[in-house]
Every structure is written in C-alpha cells, then in structure tokens.
Tab-separated table of C-alpha atoms in Angstrom:
chain	number	residue	atom	x	y	z
C	1319	MET	CA	-97.932	176.821	-38.053
C	1320	ARG	CA	-94.914	179.060	-37.726
C	1321	LEU	CA	-92.404	178.651	-34.906
C	1322	LEU	CA	-93.120	182.179	-33.692
C	1323	GLN	CA	-96.807	181.415	-33.358
C	1324	VAL	CA	-96.159	178.183	-31.424
C	1325	SER	CA	-93.995	179.864	-28.766
C	1326	LEU	CA	-96.238	182.936	-28.590
C	1327	ARG	CA	-99.425	180.886	-28.332
C	1328	SER	CA	-98.009	178.733	-25.515
C	1329	LEU	CA	-96.855	181.778	-23.588
C	1330	LEU	CA	-100.147	183.601	-24.018
C	1331	LEU	CA	-102.191	180.522	-23.165
C	1332	TYR	CA	-100.252	179.971	-19.940
C	1333	SER	CA	-100.558	183.652	-18.979
C	1334	LEU	CA	-104.288	183.776	-19.689
C	1335	VAL	CA	-105.001	180.579	-17.748
C	1336	LEU	CA	-102.975	181.868	-14.815
C	1337	VAL	CA	-104.691	185.255	-14.816
C	1338	VAL	CA	-108.192	183.830	-15.315
C	1339	ILE	CA	-107.700	181.500	-12.359
C	1340	SER	CA	-106.248	184.283	-10.247
C	1341	ILE	CA	-109.291	186.594	-10.695
C	1342	PRO	CA	-111.942	184.514	-8.850
C	1343	VAL	CA	-109.361	183.255	-6.352
C	1344	SER	CA	-108.231	186.774	-5.455
C	1345	LEU	CA	-111.810	188.131	-5.372
C	1346	LEU	CA	-112.953	185.302	-3.108
C	1347	ALA	CA	-109.968	185.870	-0.828
C	1348	ILE	CA	-110.630	189.619	-0.657
C	1349	ARG	CA	-114.328	188.982	-0.060
C	1350	ALA	CA	-113.510	186.596	2.817
C	1351	ILE	CA	-111.172	189.181	4.361
C	1352	LEU	CA	-113.777	191.926	4.070
C	1353	MET	CA	-116.443	189.675	5.542
C	1354	LYS	CA	-114.179	188.862	8.483
C	1355	GLU	CA	-113.501	192.546	9.048
C	1356	THR	CA	-117.247	193.284	8.865
C	1357	ASP	CA	-118.025	190.561	11.381
C	1358	GLY	CA	-115.361	191.981	13.662
C	1359	LEU	CA	-116.868	195.469	13.414
C	1360	LEU	CA	-120.360	194.080	14.118
C	1361	ALA	CA	-119.091	192.291	17.234
C	1362	LEU	CA	-117.291	195.460	18.366
C	1363	HIS	CA	-120.409	197.598	17.833
C	1364	ALA	CA	-122.501	195.060	19.755
C	1365	ARG	CA	-120.100	195.138	22.711
C	1366	GLN	CA	-119.945	198.946	22.639
C	1367	PHE	CA	-123.758	199.163	22.480
C	1368	VAL	CA	-124.229	196.861	25.469
C	1369	GLN	CA	-121.513	198.673	27.421
C	1370	HIS	CA	-123.143	201.983	26.578
C	1371	ILE	CA	-126.603	200.781	27.676
C	1372	LYS	CA	-125.229	199.512	30.969
C	1373	ASN	CA	-124.230	203.079	31.806
C	1374	TYR	CA	-127.957	203.929	31.865
C	1375	GLU	CA	-129.295	200.939	33.803
C	1376	TYR	CA	-130.094	203.244	36.731
C	1377	LEU	CA	-132.950	204.726	34.666
C	1378	ASP	CA	-136.352	203.312	35.540
C	1379	ASP	CA	-137.772	203.816	32.036
C	1380	LEU	CA	-134.805	202.281	30.239
C	1381	GLU	CA	-136.981	199.498	28.805
C	1382	MET	CA	-139.238	202.104	27.210
C	1383	ASP	CA	-136.224	203.978	25.898
C	1384	LEU	CA	-134.921	200.757	24.290
C	1385	GLY	CA	-138.285	200.349	22.541
C	1386	ILE	CA	-138.048	203.879	21.207
C	1387	TRP	CA	-134.427	203.236	20.136
C	1388	ASP	CA	-135.540	200.111	18.303
C	1389	GLN	CA	-138.093	202.091	16.312
C	1390	LEU	CA	-135.795	204.996	15.484
C	1391	SER	CA	-132.586	203.211	14.576
C	1392	TYR	CA	-132.030	201.850	11.025
C	1393	ASP	CA	-129.268	199.386	11.694
C	1394	VAL	CA	-129.765	198.422	15.348
C	1395	SER	CA	-132.751	196.615	16.735
C	1396	ILE	CA	-133.337	195.230	20.186
C	1397	GLY	CA	-136.218	193.226	21.539
C	1398	PRO	CA	-137.096	190.791	24.301
C	1399	ALA	CA	-135.659	187.299	23.924
C	1400	THR	CA	-138.349	184.620	23.912
C	1401	ASN	CA	-135.929	181.720	24.279
C	1402	GLY	CA	-132.954	181.036	26.418
C	1403	PRO	CA	-129.367	182.164	25.799
C	1404	VAL	CA	-128.209	181.557	22.177
C	1405	ALA	CA	-124.816	181.921	20.509
C	1406	PRO	CA	-124.118	184.993	18.346
C	1407	ARG	CA	-125.292	184.431	14.768
C	1408	TYR	CA	-123.890	186.154	11.667
C	1409	GLN	CA	-126.045	186.332	8.517
C	1410	THR	CA	-125.912	187.874	5.072
C	1411	LEU	CA	-129.340	189.156	4.159
C	1412	ARG	CA	-130.967	191.327	1.541
C	1413	GLY	CA	-132.949	194.167	3.063
C	1414	LEU	CA	-134.253	197.667	2.607
C	1415	ASP	CA	-131.832	200.502	3.186
C	1416	GLU	CA	-134.261	203.091	4.510
C	1417	ALA	CA	-131.727	205.897	4.300
C	1418	MET	CA	-131.112	205.222	0.567
C	1419	SER	CA	-134.625	203.835	-0.100
C	1420	GLU	CA	-133.270	200.826	-1.969
C	1421	THR	CA	-132.683	197.158	-1.356
C	1422	ARG	CA	-129.111	196.148	-0.511
C	1423	MET	CA	-127.102	193.291	0.917
C	1424	PHE	CA	-126.446	193.523	4.695
C	1425	ARG	CA	-124.331	191.583	7.140
C	1426	SER	CA	-126.054	191.209	10.506
C	1427	LEU	CA	-125.127	189.974	13.967
C	1428	SER	CA	-127.788	188.692	16.354
C	1429	SER	CA	-126.570	188.261	19.915
C	1430	TYR	CA	-128.153	187.485	23.259
C	1431	VAL	CA	-127.722	190.280	25.871
C	1432	VAL	CA	-129.057	190.849	29.389
C	1433	ILE	CA	-129.998	194.371	30.450
C	1434	LYS	CA	-131.210	195.100	33.948
C	1435	GLY	CA	-131.742	191.329	34.453
C	1436	LYS	CA	-133.947	190.956	31.365
C	1437	PRO	CA	-132.885	188.992	28.271
C	1438	TYR	CA	-132.839	190.757	24.905
C	1439	ILE	CA	-131.871	189.919	21.342
C	1440	LEU	CA	-129.636	192.637	19.941
C	1441	THR	CA	-129.361	192.752	16.137
C	1442	ILE	CA	-126.864	195.022	14.421
C	1443	ARG	CA	-126.537	195.142	10.660
C	1444	MET	CA	-124.008	196.722	8.337
C	1445	SER	CA	-124.410	197.419	4.639
C	1446	LEU	CA	-122.198	195.422	2.247
C	1447	ALA	CA	-122.642	197.933	-0.562
C	1448	ASP	CA	-119.188	199.373	0.008
C	1449	ASN	CA	-117.655	195.894	-0.020
C	1450	ASP	CA	-119.407	195.028	-3.301
C	1451	ASP	CA	-118.255	198.279	-4.869
C	1452	LEU	CA	-114.699	197.525	-3.764
C	1453	LEU	CA	-114.856	194.006	-5.252
C	1454	LEU	CA	-116.260	195.348	-8.517
C	1455	ALA	CA	-113.499	197.926	-8.675
C	1456	LEU	CA	-110.824	195.293	-8.012
C	1457	GLY	CA	-112.357	193.005	-10.630
C	1458	ALA	CA	-112.407	195.787	-13.204
C	1459	VAL	CA	-108.782	196.633	-12.425
C	1460	GLN	CA	-107.782	192.989	-12.881
C	1461	VAL	CA	-109.616	192.737	-16.218
C	1462	VAL	CA	-107.809	195.846	-17.424
C	1463	MET	CA	-104.531	194.351	-16.231
C	1464	ILE	CA	-105.298	191.142	-18.162
C	1465	VAL	CA	-105.860	193.075	-21.351
C	1466	LEU	CA	-102.704	195.119	-20.827
C	1467	LEU	CA	-100.702	192.010	-19.929
C	1468	ALA	CA	-101.913	189.992	-22.922
C	1469	GLY	CA	-101.458	192.891	-25.310
C	1470	GLY	CA	-98.029	193.713	-23.930
C	1471	LEU	CA	-96.867	190.105	-24.081
C	1472	LEU	CA	-98.172	189.796	-27.626
C	1473	LEU	CA	-96.401	192.905	-28.864
C	1474	ILE	CA	-93.156	192.385	-26.946
C	1475	ASN	CA	-92.875	188.694	-27.771
C	1476	ARG	CA	-93.759	189.248	-31.420
C	1477	SER	CA	-91.220	192.024	-31.804
C	1478	LEU	CA	-88.529	190.209	-29.839
C	1479	THR	CA	-88.925	186.813	-31.478
C	1480	LYS	CA	-89.068	188.338	-34.947
C	1481	ARG	CA	-85.747	190.030	-34.356
C	1482	LEU	CA	-84.206	186.961	-32.716
C	1483	TRP	CA	-85.391	184.508	-35.395
C	1484	LYS	CA	-84.655	186.744	-38.363
C	1485	PRO	CA	-81.338	184.930	-39.137
C	1486	PHE	CA	-83.148	181.580	-39.052
C	1487	TYR	CA	-85.724	182.699	-41.598
C	1488	GLY	CA	-82.887	184.108	-43.690
C	1489	ILE	CA	-81.260	180.660	-43.772
C	1490	LEU	CA	-84.619	179.080	-44.600
C	1491	SER	CA	-85.170	181.500	-47.496
C	1492	ARG	CA	-81.698	180.745	-48.861
C	1493	LEU	CA	-82.401	177.012	-48.728
C	1494	LYS	CA	-85.744	177.428	-50.518
C	1495	ALA	CA	-84.207	179.559	-53.243
C	1496	TYR	CA	-81.111	177.399	-53.641
C	1497	ARG	CA	-80.754	175.608	-56.983
C	1498	VAL	CA	-77.854	173.217	-57.123
C	1499	ASP	CA	-77.654	173.508	-60.921
C	1500	LYS	CA	-77.852	177.306	-61.068
C	1501	ASN	CA	-76.528	178.878	-57.866
C	1502	GLY	CA	-72.879	179.805	-57.564
C	1503	PRO	CA	-70.602	179.419	-54.530
C	1504	VAL	CA	-72.528	179.677	-51.253
C	1505	GLN	CA	-71.980	182.719	-49.005
C	1506	SER	CA	-72.627	182.499	-45.229
C	1507	PRO	CA	-73.586	185.961	-43.863
C	1508	LYS	CA	-72.735	186.773	-40.241
C	1509	THR	CA	-75.381	187.384	-37.570
C	1510	ASP	CA	-75.382	188.604	-33.962
C	1511	ILE	CA	-76.223	185.159	-32.556
C	1512	THR	CA	-73.560	182.476	-32.205
C	1513	GLU	CA	-75.924	179.516	-32.674
C	1514	PHE	CA	-77.283	180.919	-35.939
C	1515	ASP	CA	-73.758	181.644	-37.149
C	1516	ASP	CA	-72.866	177.986	-36.530
C	1517	LEU	CA	-76.038	176.829	-38.306
C	1518	ASN	CA	-75.414	179.221	-41.173
C	1519	GLU	CA	-71.873	177.969	-41.602
C	1520	ALA	CA	-72.935	174.293	-41.439
C	1521	VAL	CA	-75.698	174.820	-43.999
C	1522	GLY	CA	-73.300	176.746	-46.232
C	1523	HIS	CA	-70.727	173.927	-46.121
C	1524	LEU	CA	-73.449	171.358	-46.885
C	1525	MET	CA	-74.821	173.346	-49.847
C	1526	GLU	CA	-71.341	173.970	-51.243
C	1527	ARG	CA	-70.413	170.304	-50.929
C	1528	ASN	CA	-73.606	169.244	-52.725
C	1529	ARG	CA	-72.960	171.786	-55.463
C	1530	LYS	CA	-69.446	170.431	-56.060
C	1531	VAL	CA	-70.695	166.813	-56.106
C	1532	PHE	CA	-73.417	167.768	-58.572
C	1533	LEU	CA	-70.961	169.532	-60.863
C	1534	GLN	CA	-68.596	166.552	-60.728
C	1535	GLN	CA	-71.397	164.112	-61.573
C	1536	LYS	CA	-72.658	166.332	-64.356
C	1537	GLU	CA	-69.165	166.624	-65.830
C	1538	PHE	CA	-68.648	162.856	-65.599
C	1539	ILE	CA	-71.943	162.091	-67.333
C	1540	GLU	CA	-71.313	164.577	-70.098
C	1541	ASN	CA	-67.769	163.291	-70.654
C	1542	ALA	CA	-68.876	159.656	-70.599
C	1543	SER	CA	-71.659	160.358	-73.071
C	1544	HIS	CA	-69.314	162.245	-75.362
C	1545	GLU	CA	-66.612	159.562	-75.165
C	1546	LEU	CA	-69.182	156.870	-75.985
C	1547	GLN	CA	-70.738	158.773	-78.861
C	1548	THR	CA	-67.424	159.215	-80.638
C	1549	PRO	CA	-66.451	155.516	-80.923
C	1550	LEU	CA	-70.061	154.651	-81.721
C	1551	ALA	CA	-70.054	157.137	-84.583
C	1552	ILE	CA	-66.746	155.768	-85.853
C	1553	PHE	CA	-68.049	152.217	-85.558
C	1554	HIS	CA	-71.239	153.155	-87.376
C	1555	GLY	CA	-69.298	154.900	-90.171
C	1556	LYS	CA	-66.988	151.954	-90.752
C	1557	LEU	CA	-69.994	149.630	-90.914
C	1558	ASP	CA	-71.530	151.854	-93.573
C	1559	ASN	CA	-68.306	151.699	-95.564
C	1560	LEU	CA	-68.207	147.917	-95.312
C	1561	MET	CA	-71.843	147.667	-96.350
C	1562	GLN	CA	-70.992	149.607	-99.523
C	1563	ASN	CA	-68.600	146.826	-100.565
C	1564	THR	CA	-70.172	145.038	-103.534
C	1565	THR	CA	-68.027	141.936	-103.053
C	1566	LEU	CA	-69.791	140.938	-99.819
C	1567	ASN	CA	-71.527	137.614	-99.871
C	1568	GLU	CA	-74.954	137.091	-98.325
C	1569	GLY	CA	-73.595	135.837	-94.998
C	1570	ASP	CA	-71.248	138.796	-94.539
C	1571	ALA	CA	-74.059	141.248	-95.360
C	1572	ALA	CA	-76.320	139.667	-92.732
C	1573	THR	CA	-73.526	139.952	-90.148
C	1574	LEU	CA	-72.993	143.601	-90.976
C	1575	LEU	CA	-76.733	144.285	-90.611
C	1576	GLU	CA	-76.721	142.711	-87.156
C	1577	LEU	CA	-73.729	144.839	-86.196
C	1578	GLU	CA	-75.525	147.919	-87.503
C	1579	GLU	CA	-78.606	147.167	-85.381
C	1580	THR	CA	-76.376	146.585	-82.362
C	1581	ALA	CA	-74.641	149.921	-82.901
C	1582	GLN	CA	-77.980	151.718	-83.149
C	1583	ARG	CA	-79.173	150.039	-79.956
C	1584	MET	CA	-76.004	151.081	-78.140
C	1585	ALA	CA	-76.555	154.659	-79.294
C	1586	ARG	CA	-80.170	154.634	-78.051
C	1587	LEU	CA	-79.079	153.072	-74.768
C	1588	ASN	CA	-76.420	155.749	-74.277
C	1589	LYS	CA	-78.941	158.477	-75.078
C	1590	ASN	CA	-81.569	157.119	-72.648
C	1591	LEU	CA	-79.078	156.637	-69.814
C	1592	LEU	CA	-77.858	160.193	-70.285
C	1593	LEU	CA	-81.467	161.418	-70.245
C	1594	LEU	CA	-82.226	159.541	-67.005
C	1595	SER	CA	-79.123	161.008	-65.388
C	1596	LYS	CA	-80.180	164.510	-66.364
C	1597	ILE	CA	-83.664	163.940	-64.952
C	1598	ASP	CA	-82.207	162.556	-61.699
C	1599	ASN	CA	-79.946	165.626	-61.467
C	1600	ASP	CA	-82.963	167.935	-61.820
C	1601	GLN	CA	-81.692	169.505	-65.037
C	1602	PHE	CA	-85.245	169.966	-66.356
C	1603	SER	CA	-86.584	172.183	-63.591
C	1604	ASP	CA	-87.946	175.031	-65.713
C	1605	LEU	CA	-91.753	174.921	-65.611
C	1606	GLU	CA	-94.244	176.441	-68.010
C	1607	GLN	CA	-97.770	175.987	-69.309
C	1608	VAL	CA	-97.516	173.229	-71.912
C	1609	PRO	CA	-100.424	172.831	-74.396
C	1610	ILE	CA	-100.212	169.077	-74.127
C	1611	SER	CA	-103.225	168.439	-76.394
C	1612	GLN	CA	-101.502	170.183	-79.321
C	1613	LEU	CA	-98.245	168.397	-78.516
C	1614	ALA	CA	-100.015	165.018	-78.526
C	1615	GLN	CA	-101.664	165.722	-81.898
C	1616	THR	CA	-98.313	166.685	-83.452
C	1617	LEU	CA	-96.477	163.636	-82.105
C	1618	LEU	CA	-99.230	161.276	-83.251
C	1619	GLU	CA	-99.071	162.755	-86.753
C	1620	ASN	CA	-95.298	162.180	-86.779
C	1621	LEU	CA	-95.843	158.548	-85.782
C	1622	ASN	CA	-98.483	157.966	-88.400
C	1623	ASP	CA	-95.983	156.284	-90.771
C	1624	LEU	CA	-95.070	153.747	-88.092
C	1625	ALA	CA	-98.752	153.010	-87.518
C	1626	ILE	CA	-99.342	152.522	-91.232
C	1627	ALA	CA	-96.314	150.236	-91.495
C	1628	GLY	CA	-97.722	148.110	-88.679
C	1629	LYS	CA	-101.252	148.255	-90.132
C	1630	LEU	CA	-102.442	149.692	-86.836
C	1631	SER	CA	-105.651	151.610	-86.249
C	1632	ILE	CA	-105.195	154.642	-83.996
C	1633	GLU	CA	-108.236	156.024	-82.169
C	1634	VAL	CA	-107.609	159.554	-80.907
C	1635	SER	CA	-109.856	161.574	-78.595
C	1636	VAL	CA	-108.076	164.724	-77.441
C	1637	GLU	CA	-109.664	167.655	-75.659
C	1638	PRO	CA	-107.843	170.996	-75.305
C	1639	THR	CA	-105.665	170.623	-72.205
C	1640	THR	CA	-102.789	172.602	-70.727
C	1641	VAL	CA	-100.423	171.140	-68.129
C	1642	THR	CA	-97.856	172.859	-65.912
C	1643	GLY	CA	-94.510	171.128	-66.445
C	1644	ASN	CA	-91.246	171.100	-68.329
C	1645	ALA	CA	-91.871	171.198	-72.076
C	1646	THR	CA	-88.959	168.870	-72.907
C	1647	LEU	CA	-90.051	166.278	-70.356
C	1648	MET	CA	-93.665	166.475	-71.553
C	1649	GLU	CA	-92.583	165.726	-75.127
C	1650	ILE	CA	-90.400	162.796	-73.995
C	1651	LEU	CA	-93.254	161.460	-71.830
C	1652	LEU	CA	-95.777	161.434	-74.693
C	1653	THR	CA	-93.256	160.153	-77.244
C	1654	ASN	CA	-92.269	157.190	-75.075
C	1655	LEU	CA	-95.886	156.252	-74.315
C	1656	PHE	CA	-96.933	156.496	-77.975
C	1657	HIS	CA	-93.829	154.622	-79.203
C	1658	ASN	CA	-94.383	151.957	-76.557
C	1659	ALA	CA	-98.020	151.460	-77.635
C	1660	ILE	CA	-97.152	151.265	-81.349
C	1661	ARG	CA	-94.054	149.106	-80.923
C	1662	HIS	CA	-95.786	146.522	-78.740
C	1663	SER	CA	-98.985	146.241	-80.783
C	1664	PRO	CA	-99.189	143.248	-83.137
C	1665	THR	CA	-99.779	143.776	-86.847
C	1666	GLY	CA	-103.359	144.923	-87.397
C	1667	GLY	CA	-103.712	145.898	-83.755
C	1668	ARG	CA	-105.337	148.942	-82.163
C	1669	VAL	CA	-103.933	151.970	-80.328
C	1670	GLN	CA	-106.185	154.272	-78.284
C	1671	VAL	CA	-105.216	157.743	-77.072
C	1672	ARG	CA	-107.606	159.726	-74.862
C	1673	LEU	CA	-106.819	163.089	-73.296
C	1674	LYS	CA	-109.314	165.038	-71.204
C	1675	ALA	CA	-109.272	167.264	-68.117
C	1676	GLY	CA	-105.702	166.503	-67.056
C	1677	LEU	CA	-106.034	162.751	-67.671
C	1678	LEU	CA	-104.148	160.880	-70.413
C	1679	GLU	CA	-104.877	157.264	-71.327
C	1680	VAL	CA	-102.780	155.361	-73.865
C	1681	GLY	CA	-103.862	151.815	-74.652
C	1682	ASN	CA	-102.851	149.171	-77.155
C	1683	SER	CA	-104.150	145.712	-77.955
C	1684	ALA	CA	-101.588	142.993	-77.318
C	1685	PRO	CA	-101.241	139.684	-75.491
C	1686	PRO	CA	-100.454	139.818	-71.763
C	1687	LEU	CA	-96.852	140.417	-70.756
C	1688	GLY	CA	-94.631	137.770	-69.286
C	1689	ILE	CA	-93.595	140.028	-66.391
C	1690	GLY	CA	-95.370	141.178	-63.251
C	1691	THR	CA	-97.372	144.403	-63.333
C	1692	ASP	CA	-95.200	145.845	-60.553
C	1693	LYS	CA	-92.065	145.319	-62.669
C	1694	ILE	CA	-93.249	146.981	-65.850
C	1695	PHE	CA	-91.720	150.391	-65.013
C	1696	ASP	CA	-88.369	149.014	-63.755
C	1697	ARG	CA	-85.213	149.754	-65.703
C	1698	PHE	CA	-84.022	147.159	-68.232
C	1699	VAL	CA	-87.193	145.086	-67.848
C	1700	LYS	CA	-88.445	144.076	-71.290
C	1701	GLY	CA	-91.878	142.756	-72.028
C	1702	GLY	CA	-91.242	142.517	-75.753
C	1703	GLY	CA	-90.262	144.823	-78.581
C	1704	GLY	CA	-87.313	142.813	-79.845
C	1705	ILE	CA	-83.722	143.959	-80.019
C	1706	LYS	CA	-84.715	147.629	-80.501
C	1707	ASN	CA	-86.190	147.753	-77.019
C	1708	THR	CA	-83.640	149.151	-74.520
C	1709	GLY	CA	-85.896	148.524	-71.512
C	1710	LEU	CA	-85.671	152.172	-70.458
C	1711	GLY	CA	-88.652	153.817	-72.192
C	1712	LEU	CA	-91.229	153.179	-69.456
C	1713	ALA	CA	-88.608	153.747	-66.743
C	1714	ILE	CA	-88.085	157.235	-68.185
C	1715	VAL	CA	-91.876	157.765	-68.202
C	1716	LYS	CA	-92.056	156.765	-64.531
C	1717	ARG	CA	-89.170	159.066	-63.557
C	1718	ILE	CA	-90.695	162.015	-65.432
C	1719	CYS	CA	-93.997	161.485	-63.608
C	1720	GLU	CA	-92.178	161.308	-60.268
C	1721	VAL	CA	-90.247	164.560	-60.737
C	1722	SER	CA	-93.320	166.311	-62.197
C	1723	GLY	CA	-95.768	165.186	-59.515
C	1724	PHE	CA	-97.948	163.197	-61.892
C	1725	GLN	CA	-99.693	159.906	-61.071
C	1726	LEU	CA	-98.802	156.996	-63.359
C	1727	ALA	CA	-100.784	153.737	-63.483
C	1728	TYR	CA	-100.997	150.620	-65.631
C	1729	HIS	CA	-103.612	147.911	-66.027
C	1730	TYR	CA	-104.430	145.129	-68.463
C	1731	LEU	CA	-108.071	144.411	-69.292
C	1732	LEU	CA	-109.848	142.834	-72.265
C	1733	GLU	CA	-106.551	142.174	-74.085
C	1734	THR	CA	-105.661	145.851	-73.859
C	1735	HIS	CA	-102.671	147.400	-72.066
C	1736	THR	CA	-103.595	150.839	-70.700
C	1737	PHE	CA	-101.212	153.438	-69.243
C	1738	THR	CA	-102.844	156.288	-67.347
C	1739	VAL	CA	-101.211	159.604	-66.420
C	1740	ARG	CA	-103.107	161.954	-64.105
C	1741	PHE	CA	-101.322	165.268	-64.396
C	1742	HIS	CA	-102.577	166.927	-61.169
C-alpha cells in the first residue's frame, strides 16, 4: 500500500467515524430540545386555557359549554375527573389528525384542573409533524455535509500529498533505476522542501560512494586477473619448450607433466574466481528469453567425447523450454552441472539429464560423497574429481541460481547424485 493511501485512509476513516457518531448524537440532542420546548408550550397552553375558563365561571351553563368545547376542539379535550388529583402527565402518542385526515405523532399533556369546584382532566395535544420534518431536514443536511466533507478531504489531501511527496517518489524512482555498473556520476536535483533536499543529498552521496567502490573493485579484479594470466602463460610456454627437449629422462618428463597440470589448474582457478567476482558484482544483469532446451542439447553434444572416453551412458529427456535469465550465466550453469556429472561418474557409469516445464534434473551414478550434503555447494569443497577439480564449479552454480532467482537442490538416492534446478 502506498504511503499516500495510508495517510489518506487514516484521515478519512477518522473523519467518517467522527461524523457518523455526530449524526445520531446531534439528532437526539435536537429532538430532546424540541420535545422540551413542546412540553413547555403544552404547559403554557394548559395554564392559559384554565385561566381563560376561570374568566367565565360566573356562567351557569359553563359545564355544558365545556362539553360542547370538548366535542368541537381537535387538540383540546376536557372531561370530569373520576379519580383524585394526579400529577401532569406528558405522552407521545400516535393519533388521527382530523384537520389533515391522516395519522400523526402527537405530544399530549394531561393535567388535573378544578373549575367551579368540580375536578376535570384537561388534555392538550400538539402535533410533532413539524418536529419530525425539522429532524429529517437536519439529517439530510448532515448527510450532504458528510459527502461534501469526505469528497473535499479526498480531493484536497490527494492533491496536496501528491505535490508534497513528489520529490520522495522522484528519489525512489532514481534508486530503482540506478545501476551501479552502468550509471554515471549521481546528480541530486533540488526541491522546495528542506527535508527532501537533505534526503536527496544523502542518497546521492551513498550512490556515488558505492559506484566508486564498485569501479575500484572491478578495476582491481581485472588487473589481478590480467597480471596472473601473463605469468601463467609464460610459465606454460616455458614448460612446453622444456617438454620438447628430447634429452629428458623419464623422471624429468613426469615432473614436467605434473607442472603442466598444476599450471592448467591455476589457470582454471583464476578464471573461476574472476567469474565469481563478476557475478557478485552483478555484471551479468542483462536478461533475455533463453531457449535453454536447445542450449542443453548443444552442450551435451559438445561433451559427448568426454562421455565416450569415460564409457558413460547419457540418458537425455529434454522438452522445449525457455527461461528468462542471462544467456552467459545459463550456459555456465548447464556446463558446470554437466561437467560435474561426467567428471564424477566412474567408468561405465550413467548420467541422466531431464528438462521439462522449467525444471532441470542432472543425475549421475557414483558412490556417496565424503562430505555433508549442506557443504556440497561451498567454495573449495571437493568431493572428488582429482587434481583438475578446483572446488568452485558447484559454488558458481549456486551463485548463479541465487542471482537469477532459481531454486537449487541436491539429493542422493539409489547410488545416484541428483541436482535439481527449478527456474521459476
């Protein structure tokens, strides 16, 4: 979830909760105020009615006039009290509004009054229709205000935060696009916000420092490799010259052969260490669609002479498969696995290669190794292979899988070593 959405969602959630709570609270408060005002008006009308009737107590037929009043009036009724004095009672009732010919809610007051020495119950009612209409209108206004508030907050916050956080997303985009092996000196553009300027400058210094360290390491590795290759080539050439000497005895020739094998091993070791350094420095970052099934078939054909020399049987089952990765690393990965299987198989052994649906399995028959399974991919760990084994082949395979996002596994079952690579 984006930072903008987190802040906006929290702000909107708080506003909505606050407004939603405020609607019933405010309506209930307004309703209570209106009800209190209505009760006050009912009490006032009751007092005025009694005071008005007392002005006519001198009439002898007042009781009959009250009966007629009771029949003619909609909202005032008066009748003889059957019980003793009672306290005024307020009620909310649903009744027929005879003037409007419809049923409505009324607030009524029943009070005990004495007229010309006789007890009466005076009931005055007042329609609550106006109060309900007022509450509905207030509720509708509040709902409209909620919509306007939420919409306004959404638009204002979105526009404001986008403008405020634009430098941050610019820094983030620069970091995502930055390639230490390809980008030049880092530029730190200025913004209108001091904090982002400080962050921009700090990130720029960090990126520039990493770029310089990378270039220094790359230069050192290339120089070291070059300086090692030159004496190795000279050493190898002088050995060849010595081996051409026809006066060598058998012991001297054997010594020269051992030196030749040592020189070749040193050359392979130098080459593999340089390759590992390049992989660690992310110098194989170009990705493409690699037809790995065709690549496997070609490499296996190139290794056919080695298999024949070792009297090995190679079982190949390859389905058309394409993998997203670096073509150079894919070739090194397959070559190392195939070489490892052939080199460590005993004479007359069996090598199995299966490739299907993004899954590669390379197995070879051989006795169990003298090292732990968890150590097999460590650098300079040798499980066999003689002096030609530099102990870096499987370490390179592991590193390639790590930088490519592949899953690498190994298991030994039924006298067969099996390496599995799941490409995605």
